[in-house]
Amino acid sequence: MTVLRCARSTDAGALGAMMTDAAPAWKPRLHSGAEDIAHVGTMIDRGWVTVATDPEGRRTGFIALEDGYVHALFIAPAHRRSGVGRALIDAARRAQPRLDLWTFQSNTAARRFYESAGFVEIGRGDGSRNDEGLPDIHYRWERARAPRQERHA
């Protein structure tokens, strides 16, 4: 069972390490582990971060959500494909009528996850607008609108 809670400043170290450890071999390493911790700390300070834990309180993943924009979604390797990512995305979808995010074209696992969660591709970039210089994809999810009721006279 996944438990979700608001991040605390004391989570920054573990979440930053999760971010550092998630970097695949194809992605250039632009930041040190300390910089990842500082970055996560800033997102926590801004109130964007929700942490997923197991029932014993061990951190299993996190999402950084600013209004409808997903800045980050990371799952600890041992907890991938266990429903943690879905729980975090589902919480974000309950909170927002529309979600936007970018992922790298090379990140096939993330692409499969987002597409299975109902996100659709709305654009592509050639890498000129991200720090890594890698081609990316803009995804969007929108809550279905209730059908309009006809009024009878």
Short mmCIF file of C-alpha atoms in Angstrom, two decimals:
data_model
loop_
_atom_site.label_atom_id
_atom_site.label_comp_id
_atom_site.label_asym_id
_atom_site.label_seq_id
_atom_site.Cartn_x
_atom_site.Cartn_y
_atom_site.Cartn_z
CA MET A 1 0.00 0.00 0.00
CA THR A 2 1.28 3.45 -0.92
CA VAL A 3 0.85 6.34 1.51
CA LEU A 4 1.05 9.91 0.18
CA ARG A 5 2.03 12.94 2.24
CA CYS A 6 3.36 16.46 1.79
CA ALA A 7 7.14 16.60 1.69
CA ARG A 8 9.10 17.99 4.61
CA SER A 9 12.48 19.70 4.47
CA THR A 10 13.99 16.57 6.01
CA ASP A 11 12.99 14.62 2.87
CA ALA A 12 15.32 16.61 0.59
CA GLY A 13 18.36 14.35 1.05
CA ALA A 14 16.56 11.08 0.31
CA LEU A 15 14.55 12.52 -2.59
CA GLY A 16 17.59 14.22 -4.10
CA ALA A 17 19.48 10.92 -3.92
CA MET A 18 16.51 9.19 -5.60
CA MET A 19 16.72 11.75 -8.39
CA THR A 20 20.50 11.29 -8.77
CA ASP A 21 20.24 7.49 -8.75
CA ALA A 22 17.51 7.51 -11.42
CA ALA A 23 19.72 9.08 -14.10
CA PRO A 24 19.96 6.60 -17.01
CA ALA A 25 23.24 6.03 -18.85
CA TRP A 26 21.99 7.87 -21.98
CA LYS A 27 21.29 11.10 -20.07
CA PRO A 28 24.15 13.56 -19.56
CA ARG A 29 24.92 14.18 -15.88
CA LEU A 30 24.70 17.94 -15.45
CA HIS A 31 24.31 18.16 -11.67
CA SER A 32 26.03 16.67 -8.66
CA GLY A 33 24.16 14.78 -5.97
CA ALA A 34 24.40 17.85 -3.74
CA GLU A 35 22.84 19.99 -6.47
CA ASP A 36 19.99 17.48 -6.87
CA ILE A 37 19.35 17.65 -3.11
CA ALA A 38 19.32 21.46 -3.23
CA HIS A 39 16.95 21.40 -6.21
CA VAL A 40 14.54 19.07 -4.44
CA GLY A 41 14.82 21.26 -1.32
CA THR A 42 13.76 24.29 -3.36
CA MET A 43 10.74 22.40 -4.77
CA ILE A 44 9.81 21.30 -1.24
CA ASP A 45 10.11 24.88 0.04
CA ARG A 46 7.73 25.99 -2.73
CA GLY A 47 5.15 23.41 -1.61
CA TRP A 48 5.23 21.40 -4.83
CA VAL A 49 6.34 17.99 -3.56
CA THR A 50 4.24 15.01 -2.53
CA VAL A 51 6.09 11.98 -1.20
CA ALA A 52 5.02 8.36 -1.57
CA THR A 53 5.99 6.00 1.24
CA ASP A 54 5.43 2.38 2.06
CA PRO A 55 3.45 1.52 5.23
CA GLU A 56 6.69 1.61 7.27
CA GLY A 57 7.37 5.19 6.14
CA ARG A 58 10.20 4.45 3.69
CA ARG A 59 10.20 6.89 0.77
CA THR A 60 9.31 5.14 -2.48
CA GLY A 61 8.81 8.07 -4.86
CA PHE A 62 7.80 11.69 -5.25
CA ILE A 63 6.09 14.12 -7.57
CA ALA A 64 6.70 17.87 -7.83
CA LEU A 65 3.54 19.58 -9.07
CA GLU A 66 3.13 23.32 -9.57
CA ASP A 67 -0.47 24.04 -10.44
CA GLY A 68 -0.91 21.76 -13.47
CA TYR A 69 2.76 21.36 -14.37
CA VAL A 70 4.66 18.23 -13.34
CA HIS A 71 8.24 19.33 -12.69
CA ALA A 72 9.41 15.90 -11.57
CA LEU A 73 8.21 12.36 -11.00
CA PHE A 74 10.72 9.87 -9.59
CA ILE A 75 10.22 6.36 -8.26
CA ALA A 76 12.85 4.43 -6.31
CA PRO A 77 14.14 1.58 -8.51
CA ALA A 78 12.93 -1.15 -6.14
CA HIS A 79 9.39 0.26 -6.31
CA ARG A 80 8.98 0.78 -10.06
CA ARG A 81 6.03 -0.99 -11.63
CA SER A 82 4.42 -1.40 -8.20
CA GLY A 83 1.73 1.31 -8.45
CA VAL A 84 3.69 4.11 -6.76
CA GLY A 85 3.87 6.25 -9.91
CA ARG A 86 0.20 5.67 -10.63
CA ALA A 87 -0.75 6.69 -7.07
CA LEU A 88 1.22 9.94 -7.42
CA ILE A 89 -0.22 10.73 -10.87
CA ASP A 90 -3.75 9.88 -9.70
CA ALA A 91 -3.39 12.31 -6.78
CA ALA A 92 -2.18 15.01 -9.17
CA ARG A 93 -5.16 14.33 -11.47
CA ARG A 94 -7.57 14.68 -8.56
CA ALA A 95 -5.97 18.03 -7.70
CA GLN A 96 -5.81 19.51 -11.21
CA PRO A 97 -8.12 19.43 -14.25
CA ARG A 98 -5.12 19.39 -16.60
CA LEU A 99 -1.53 18.18 -16.27
CA ASP A 100 1.42 19.02 -18.52
CA LEU A 101 4.90 17.52 -18.48
CA TRP A 102 7.92 16.89 -20.65
CA THR A 103 9.95 13.71 -20.91
CA PHE A 104 12.87 12.76 -23.10
CA GLN A 105 12.13 10.87 -26.31
CA SER A 106 14.74 8.29 -25.23
CA ASN A 107 12.88 7.60 -21.97
CA THR A 108 10.70 4.82 -23.35
CA ALA A 109 9.64 3.54 -19.92
CA ALA A 110 8.34 6.97 -18.90
CA ARG A 111 6.61 7.39 -22.25
CA ARG A 112 4.80 4.05 -21.85
CA PHE A 113 3.81 4.98 -18.30
CA TYR A 114 2.39 8.39 -19.23
CA GLU A 115 0.57 7.08 -22.28
CA SER A 116 -0.97 4.24 -20.23
CA ALA A 117 -2.10 6.89 -17.71
CA GLY A 118 -4.02 8.75 -20.42
CA PHE A 119 -1.49 11.42 -21.35
CA VAL A 120 -1.31 12.38 -25.02
CA GLU A 121 1.60 13.81 -26.94
CA ILE A 122 0.97 17.42 -27.91
CA GLY A 123 4.40 18.45 -29.14
CA ARG A 124 8.05 17.57 -29.55
CA GLY A 125 11.26 19.46 -29.01
CA ASP A 126 14.66 19.02 -30.59
CA GLY A 127 16.55 19.50 -27.32
CA SER A 128 17.32 23.16 -27.85
CA ARG A 129 14.99 24.15 -24.98
CA ASN A 130 16.31 21.80 -22.26
CA ASP A 131 19.62 21.77 -20.42
CA GLU A 132 20.52 18.26 -21.55
CA GLY A 133 20.17 19.07 -25.26
CA LEU A 134 18.08 15.92 -25.80
CA PRO A 135 14.93 15.62 -27.93
CA ASP A 136 11.83 15.64 -25.74
CA ILE A 137 8.06 15.22 -25.82
CA HIS A 138 5.36 17.43 -24.29
CA TYR A 139 2.52 15.37 -22.81
CA ARG A 140 -0.86 16.52 -21.54
CA TRP A 141 -3.69 14.92 -19.62
CA GLU A 142 -7.09 16.61 -19.27
CA ARG A 143 -9.99 15.58 -17.10
CA ALA A 144 -12.97 14.54 -19.19
CA ARG A 145 -15.72 17.09 -19.11
CA ALA A 146 -19.17 15.99 -18.08
CA PRO A 147 -21.55 15.78 -21.03
CA ARG A 148 -23.73 18.83 -21.43
CA GLN A 149 -27.30 18.32 -20.38
CA GLU A 150 -29.92 19.49 -22.84
CA ARG A 151 -32.62 21.68 -21.45
CA HIS A 152 -36.17 20.80 -22.42
CA ALA A 153 -38.75 23.49 -22.79
#
